[in-house]
Amino acid sequence: MNKERTISDFLVEHKGVRPISFHMPGHKGREDLFVKCGYAGFVRNFVGNDITEIPGADNLFDPQGTILRVKRNYAKLYGVKHTELLVNGSSAGIIASILSLVPKGGKLILGRNSHHSAFSAMRLGGISPVYVRPEIDPANGLQTCITAESIEEAIDENPDAGAVFVVSPNYYGVLSDIRAIVEVCHERGVPLIVDEAHGAHLKFFDSHSVRKRAAENLGADIVVCSTHKTLLSFTGSGILHVCSDAVDIEELQDKLRMVQTTSPSYLLIGSLDVNEQIMERLSDDLVASWKEDLKYFYSRCPKIPGVELYTHDMLDMTKINISMAKLGLSGEELGRQLRYNNIWIEMVHGDYVMLMTGAGNRREDYVELLRVLSMLSDKYAYEHARSSHAENADFELGVNDIPTKKEKVPLYLAEGRVMYNPIIIYPPGYPVVCPGEIMNMDAINYISRALTRGESIVGVDDEGEVTVGYEER
């Protein structure tokens, strides 16, 4: 009898092919990096490190010893007032942040490109959404930044909003002008939460840069970071920074206790500890090497015929966005070709693939990426160009309160219905339709085309149904 392939089988096999990872997590599976930094005992004792809250290990919800020290060390490392450790991912930090600042039944101003956890927080708190649209790059249909002007307009129209929530950088690496948004928010007495899940490294890149981009440096009140995405902690771990007196820390901690497990993984807590220690001692060296590798790549990649790099004034250059549409490769096909050559990308969006670099990448990763791109350039040099330009999803939708009761209806019959759940296309993972928005035919047709293309969509089930607010009949 043949044994079915399991997750553990896949993990062992995947490690065995020695993948070149431009996908999260940021450590890129490099055990040797931890060993070199002095943490061989930690990474080689995985099973033994899997404990719960035994004497001497401290308590995540009431830290008095080692965990308290890690929290204080992170606060010092990032130059913030207070830090909490996250073992349920940044999602837990985002939910707790929103619930701690926005009263039950209140309003939250947020970008339409927000993470699913922000919608969960609104539902848990009975919070009404005030959606702000990100800018769209007309050249390729990609979402870019949330502007200070759009936030200002939203606050002026909703002065009773409890907080503003902005994702920066977004999934492609485009940052919003957090300093300008902070000025708008604080002039009007509204706290700002920044979802910096993709930017835990920005603080260290800022250390040797005149132009500051980390939200911790720009006046945000709460900043939530996924240290596992670009730095060295393990997947599912993160940190939440309190940066101002506008945040009631006890209230925030109370909300965190509601959404974090009472049996926290000490593998994650330990990895957060190790990440802090490495970044405190070696961040200058790690970032210098990282920057040099990026400089090496960006100086050579444009010389490869048919390759285009996405550029934007507010782009975090650790996110590499590549298109070869000029040579006839759609984003999906380019992604498949890279994976076939053992280069694992983060996501596809339109014509582009996005490669997420991290602290664990090394020079040979970039060398191999350039080699494969050059090989593909030669292989497809005589193809006719085609484009899978990212379709513009910036259609106008009405907004209502998020429903409290739900039902399912076929997508094609959802016109005019208020959405209960978001509809999210992966990648990149931002919503096409948000909770509380009123579905229209533009959105229905857009989603239908994505389904026809075989894209992964959360919010449309196998029967083609979506979840909307319940209507009495």
Coordinates of N, CA, C and O in Angstrom, one line a residue, residues 111-215:
G111 N -7.1 51.7 4.8 CA -6.9 51.5 3.4 C -7.7 50.3 2.9 O -7.8 49.3 3.7
R112 N -8.1 50.3 1.7 CA -8.8 49.2 1.1 C -7.9 48.0 0.9 O -8.3 46.9 0.6
N113 N -6.6 48.3 1.0 CA -5.6 47.2 0.8 C -5.1 46.6 2.1 O -4.1 46.0 2.2
S114 N -6.0 46.8 3.1 CA -5.6 46.3 4.5 C -5.6 44.7 4.5 O -6.3 44.1 3.7
H115 N -4.9 44.2 5.5 CA -4.9 42.8 5.8 C -6.2 42.3 6.4 O -6.9 43.0 7.0
H116 N -6.4 41.0 6.1 CA -7.7 40.4 6.6 C -7.9 40.6 8.1 O -9.0 40.7 8.6
S117 N -6.8 40.6 8.9 CA -6.9 40.8 10.3 C -7.6 42.1 10.7 O -8.3 42.2 11.7
A118 N -7.4 43.2 9.9 CA -8.1 44.4 10.2 C -9.6 44.3 10.1 O -10.4 44.8 10.9
F119 N -10.1 43.5 9.1 CA -11.5 43.2 8.9 C -12.0 42.4 10.1 O -13.1 42.6 10.6
S120 N -11.2 41.4 10.5 CA -11.6 40.6 11.7 C -11.8 41.5 12.9 O -12.7 41.3 13.7
A121 N -10.9 42.4 13.1 CA -11.0 43.3 14.3 C -12.2 44.2 14.2 O -12.9 44.3 15.3
M122 N -12.6 44.6 13.1 CA -13.8 45.4 12.9 C -15.0 44.6 13.3 O -16.0 45.1 13.9
R123 N -15.0 43.4 12.8 CA -16.2 42.5 13.1 C -16.3 42.2 14.6 O -17.4 42.2 15.2
L124 N -15.1 41.9 15.2 CA -15.1 41.6 16.7 C -15.6 42.8 17.5 O -16.2 42.7 18.5
G125 N -15.2 44.0 17.0 CA -15.6 45.2 17.8 C -16.8 45.9 17.3 O -17.1 47.0 17.8
G126 N -17.5 45.4 16.4 CA -18.7 46.1 15.8 C -18.3 47.4 15.2 O -19.1 48.4 15.3
I127 N -17.2 47.5 14.6 CA -16.6 48.8 14.2 C -17.0 49.0 12.7 O -17.0 48.1 11.9
S128 N -17.3 50.3 12.4 CA -17.7 50.6 11.1 C -16.5 51.0 10.3 O -15.7 51.8 10.8
P129 N -16.4 50.6 9.0 CA -15.2 50.9 8.2 C -15.4 52.2 7.5 O -16.5 52.5 7.0
V130 N -14.3 53.0 7.4 CA -14.3 54.1 6.5 C -13.1 53.8 5.6 O -11.9 54.0 5.9
Y131 N -13.4 53.4 4.3 CA -12.3 52.9 3.5 C -11.7 54.0 2.7 O -12.4 54.9 2.2
V132 N -10.3 54.0 2.6 CA -9.6 54.9 1.8 C -8.9 54.1 0.7 O -8.3 53.1 0.9
R133 N -9.0 54.7 -0.5 CA -8.4 54.0 -1.7 C -6.9 54.3 -1.9 O -6.5 55.5 -1.9
P134 N -6.1 53.3 -2.1 CA -4.7 53.5 -2.4 C -4.6 54.1 -3.9 O -5.5 53.9 -4.7
E135 N -3.5 54.8 -4.1 CA -3.2 55.2 -5.5 C -3.0 54.0 -6.4 O -2.5 53.0 -6.0
I136 N -3.2 54.2 -7.7 CA -3.0 53.2 -8.7 C -2.0 53.7 -9.7 O -2.1 54.8 -10.2
D137 N -1.0 52.8 -9.9 CA 0.0 53.2 -11.0 C -0.6 52.9 -12.3 O -0.8 51.8 -12.7
P138 N -0.8 54.0 -13.1 CA -1.5 53.8 -14.4 C -0.7 53.0 -15.4 O -1.3 52.4 -16.3
A139 N 0.6 52.9 -15.2 CA 1.4 52.2 -16.2 C 1.3 50.6 -16.1 O 1.4 49.9 -17.1
N140 N 0.9 50.2 -14.9 CA 0.8 48.7 -14.8 C -0.4 48.2 -13.9 O -0.5 47.0 -13.7
G141 N -1.2 49.2 -13.4 CA -2.4 48.8 -12.6 C -2.1 48.4 -11.2 O -3.0 47.9 -10.5
L142 N -0.8 48.6 -10.7 CA -0.5 48.2 -9.4 C -0.9 49.2 -8.3 O -0.8 50.4 -8.6
Q143 N -1.4 48.7 -7.2 CA -1.7 49.6 -6.1 C -0.4 50.2 -5.5 O 0.6 49.4 -5.3
T144 N -0.4 51.5 -5.2 CA 0.8 52.1 -4.6 C 0.5 52.5 -3.2 O 0.3 51.7 -2.3
C145 N 0.6 53.8 -2.9 CA 0.5 54.3 -1.6 C -0.9 54.9 -1.2 O -1.7 55.1 -2.0
I146 N -1.1 55.0 0.1 CA -2.2 55.8 0.7 C -1.7 57.2 0.9 O -0.6 57.4 1.5
T147 N -2.4 58.2 0.4 CA -1.9 59.6 0.5 C -2.4 60.2 1.8 O -3.5 59.9 2.3
A148 N -1.6 61.2 2.2 CA -2.0 62.0 3.4 C -3.3 62.8 3.1 O -4.1 63.0 4.0
E149 N -3.4 63.2 1.8 CA -4.6 64.0 1.4 C -5.9 63.1 1.6 O -6.9 63.6 2.0
S150 N -5.8 61.8 1.2 CA -7.0 61.0 1.3 C -7.3 60.7 2.8 O -8.5 60.6 3.1
I151 N -6.3 60.6 3.6 CA -6.5 60.4 5.1 C -7.2 61.6 5.6 O -8.1 61.6 6.5
E152 N -6.6 62.8 5.2 CA -7.2 64.1 5.8 C -8.7 64.2 5.4 O -9.5 64.6 6.3
E153 N -9.0 63.9 4.2 CA -10.4 64.0 3.8 C -11.3 63.0 4.6 O -12.4 63.4 5.0
A154 N -10.8 61.8 4.8 CA -11.6 60.8 5.6 C -11.8 61.3 7.0 O -12.9 61.1 7.6
I155 N -10.7 61.8 7.6 CA -10.9 62.3 9.0 C -11.9 63.4 9.1 O -12.7 63.5 10.0
D156 N -11.7 64.4 8.2 CA -12.6 65.6 8.2 C -14.1 65.2 8.0 O -15.0 65.8 8.6
E157 N -14.3 64.1 7.2 CA -15.7 63.6 7.0 C -16.1 62.7 8.2 O -17.3 62.5 8.3
N158 N -15.2 62.2 8.9 CA -15.5 61.3 10.0 C -14.7 61.7 11.3 O -13.8 60.9 11.7
P159 N -14.9 62.8 11.9 CA -14.1 63.3 13.0 C -14.2 62.4 14.2 O -13.4 62.6 15.1
D160 N -15.2 61.6 14.3 CA -15.4 60.7 15.4 C -14.7 59.3 15.3 O -14.8 58.4 16.1
A161 N -13.8 59.2 14.2 CA -13.1 58.0 14.0 C -12.1 57.7 15.2 O -11.5 58.7 15.6
G162 N -12.0 56.5 15.6 CA -11.2 56.1 16.7 C -9.7 56.0 16.4 O -8.8 56.2 17.2
A163 N -9.4 55.7 15.1 CA -8.0 55.5 14.7 C -7.9 55.4 13.2 O -8.9 55.3 12.5
V164 N -6.7 55.6 12.7 CA -6.4 55.4 11.3 C -5.5 54.2 11.2 O -4.5 54.0 12.0
F165 N -5.7 53.3 10.2 CA -4.9 52.1 10.0 C -4.3 52.1 8.5 O -5.1 52.2 7.6
V166 N -3.0 52.0 8.4 CA -2.3 52.1 7.1 C -1.3 51.0 7.0 O -0.6 50.7 7.9
V167 N -1.3 50.3 5.8 CA -0.3 49.3 5.5 C 0.9 50.0 4.8 O 0.7 50.6 3.7
S168 N 2.1 49.9 5.3 CA 3.3 50.5 4.7 C 4.5 49.8 5.2 O 4.8 49.8 6.4
P169 N 5.3 49.1 4.3 CA 5.1 49.0 2.9 C 3.9 48.0 2.5 O 3.6 47.2 3.3
N170 N 3.4 48.2 1.3 CA 2.4 47.3 0.9 C 3.0 46.0 0.3 O 4.3 45.8 0.5
Y171 N 2.3 45.1 -0.3 CA 2.8 43.8 -0.7 C 3.8 43.9 -1.8 O 4.7 42.9 -1.9
Y172 N 3.9 45.0 -2.5 CA 4.9 45.1 -3.6 C 6.1 45.8 -3.1 O 7.1 45.9 -3.8
G173 N 6.0 46.4 -1.9 CA 7.1 47.1 -1.3 C 7.0 48.6 -1.4 O 7.9 49.3 -1.0
V174 N 5.8 49.1 -1.8 CA 5.7 50.6 -1.9 C 5.2 51.1 -0.6 O 4.3 50.7 0.0
L175 N 6.0 52.1 -0.1 CA 5.7 52.8 1.2 C 4.8 54.0 1.0 O 4.8 54.7 0.0
S176 N 4.0 54.3 2.0 CA 3.2 55.5 2.1 C 4.0 56.6 2.8 O 5.0 56.2 3.5
D177 N 3.7 57.8 2.6 CA 4.4 58.9 3.3 C 3.9 59.0 4.7 O 3.0 59.8 5.1
I178 N 4.4 58.2 5.6 CA 3.9 58.1 7.0 C 4.1 59.4 7.7 O 3.3 59.8 8.5
R179 N 5.2 60.1 7.5 CA 5.4 61.4 8.2 C 4.3 62.3 7.9 O 3.7 63.0 8.8
A180 N 3.9 62.4 6.6 CA 2.8 63.3 6.3 C 1.4 62.9 6.9 O 0.6 63.7 7.3
I181 N 1.2 61.5 6.9 CA 0.0 61.0 7.4 C 0.0 61.2 8.9 O -1.1 61.5 9.5
V182 N 1.1 61.1 9.6 CA 1.2 61.3 11.0 C 0.8 62.8 11.3 O 0.0 63.0 12.3
E183 N 1.3 63.7 10.6 CA 1.0 65.1 10.8 C -0.5 65.4 10.7 O -1.1 66.1 11.5
V184 N -1.2 64.8 9.7 CA -2.6 64.9 9.5 C -3.4 64.3 10.7 O -4.3 64.9 11.2
C185 N -3.0 63.1 11.0 CA -3.7 62.4 12.1 C -3.5 63.2 13.5 O -4.5 63.4 14.2
H186 N -2.3 63.6 13.8 CA -2.1 64.2 15.1 C -2.6 65.6 15.2 O -3.0 66.0 16.3
E187 N -2.7 66.3 14.1 CA -3.3 67.6 14.1 C -4.8 67.5 14.5 O -5.4 68.4 15.0
R188 N -5.4 66.3 14.2 CA -6.8 66.1 14.4 C -7.1 65.2 15.6 O -8.2 64.8 15.9
G189 N -6.0 64.8 16.3 CA -6.1 64.0 17.5 C -6.5 62.6 17.3 O -7.1 62.0 18.2
V190 N -6.2 62.0 16.1 CA -6.5 60.6 15.8 C -5.2 59.8 15.8 O -4.3 60.1 15.1
P191 N -5.1 58.7 16.6 CA -3.9 57.9 16.5 C -3.8 57.1 15.3 O -4.8 56.7 14.6
L192 N -2.5 56.8 14.9 CA -2.2 56.1 13.7 C -1.6 54.7 14.0 O -0.6 54.7 14.7
I193 N -2.2 53.7 13.4 CA -1.6 52.3 13.5 C -1.0 52.0 12.1 O -1.6 52.2 11.1
V194 N 0.3 51.6 12.1 CA 0.9 51.2 10.8 C 1.2 49.7 10.8 O 1.8 49.2 11.7
D195 N 0.6 49.0 9.8 CA 0.9 47.6 9.6 C 2.2 47.6 8.8 O 2.2 47.8 7.6
E196 N 3.3 47.4 9.5 CA 4.6 47.4 8.9 C 5.1 45.9 8.9 O 6.3 45.6 9.0
A197 N 4.1 45.0 8.6 CA 4.5 43.6 8.6 C 5.6 43.3 7.7 O 6.5 42.4 8.0
H198 N 5.6 43.9 6.5 CA 6.7 43.7 5.5 C 7.9 44.6 5.7 O 8.8 44.6 4.8
G199 N 8.0 45.3 6.8 CA 9.1 46.3 6.9 C 9.8 46.2 8.3 O 10.3 47.3 8.7
A200 N 9.9 45.1 8.9 CA 10.7 45.0 10.2 C 12.1 45.4 10.0 O 12.8 45.8 11.0
H201 N 12.6 45.3 8.8 CA 14.0 45.7 8.5 C 14.3 47.1 8.3 O 15.4 47.6 8.4
L202 N 13.2 47.9 8.1 CA 13.4 49.3 7.7 C 14.1 50.1 8.8 O 14.9 51.0 8.4
K203 N 13.9 49.8 10.1 CA 14.6 50.6 11.1 C 16.1 50.5 11.0 O 16.8 51.5 11.2
F204 N 16.6 49.3 10.6 CA 18.0 49.1 10.5 C 18.5 49.7 9.2 O 19.7 50.2 9.2
F205 N 17.7 49.7 8.1 CA 18.2 50.4 6.9 C 18.2 51.9 7.1 O 19.0 52.6 6.5
D206 N 17.3 52.4 8.0 CA 17.3 53.9 8.3 C 18.6 54.3 9.0 O 18.9 55.5 9.0
S207 N 19.2 53.4 9.7 CA 20.4 53.8 10.6 C 21.4 54.6 9.8 O 22.1 55.4 10.4
H208 N 21.6 54.3 8.6 CA 22.7 54.9 7.8 C 22.1 55.6 6.6 O 22.7 55.7 5.5
S209 N 20.9 56.1 6.7 CA 20.2 56.8 5.7 C 19.6 58.2 6.2 O 19.1 58.2 7.3
V210 N 19.7 59.2 5.4 CA 19.2 60.5 5.7 C 17.7 60.4 5.6 O 16.9 61.0 6.5
R211 N 17.2 59.7 4.6 CA 15.7 59.6 4.4 C 15.1 58.5 5.2 O 15.4 57.3 4.9
K212 N 14.4 58.8 6.2 CA 13.8 57.8 7.1 C 12.5 57.2 6.6 O 11.7 58.0 6.0
R213 N 12.4 55.9 6.7 CA 11.2 55.3 6.1 C 10.5 54.4 7.1 O 9.3 54.0 6.9
A214 N 11.1 54.0 8.2 CA 10.5 53.2 9.2 C 9.5 54.0 10.0 O 9.7 55.1 10.4
A215 N 8.3 53.4 10.1 CA 7.2 54.1 10.8 C 7.6 54.5 12.3 O 7.1 55.4 12.8

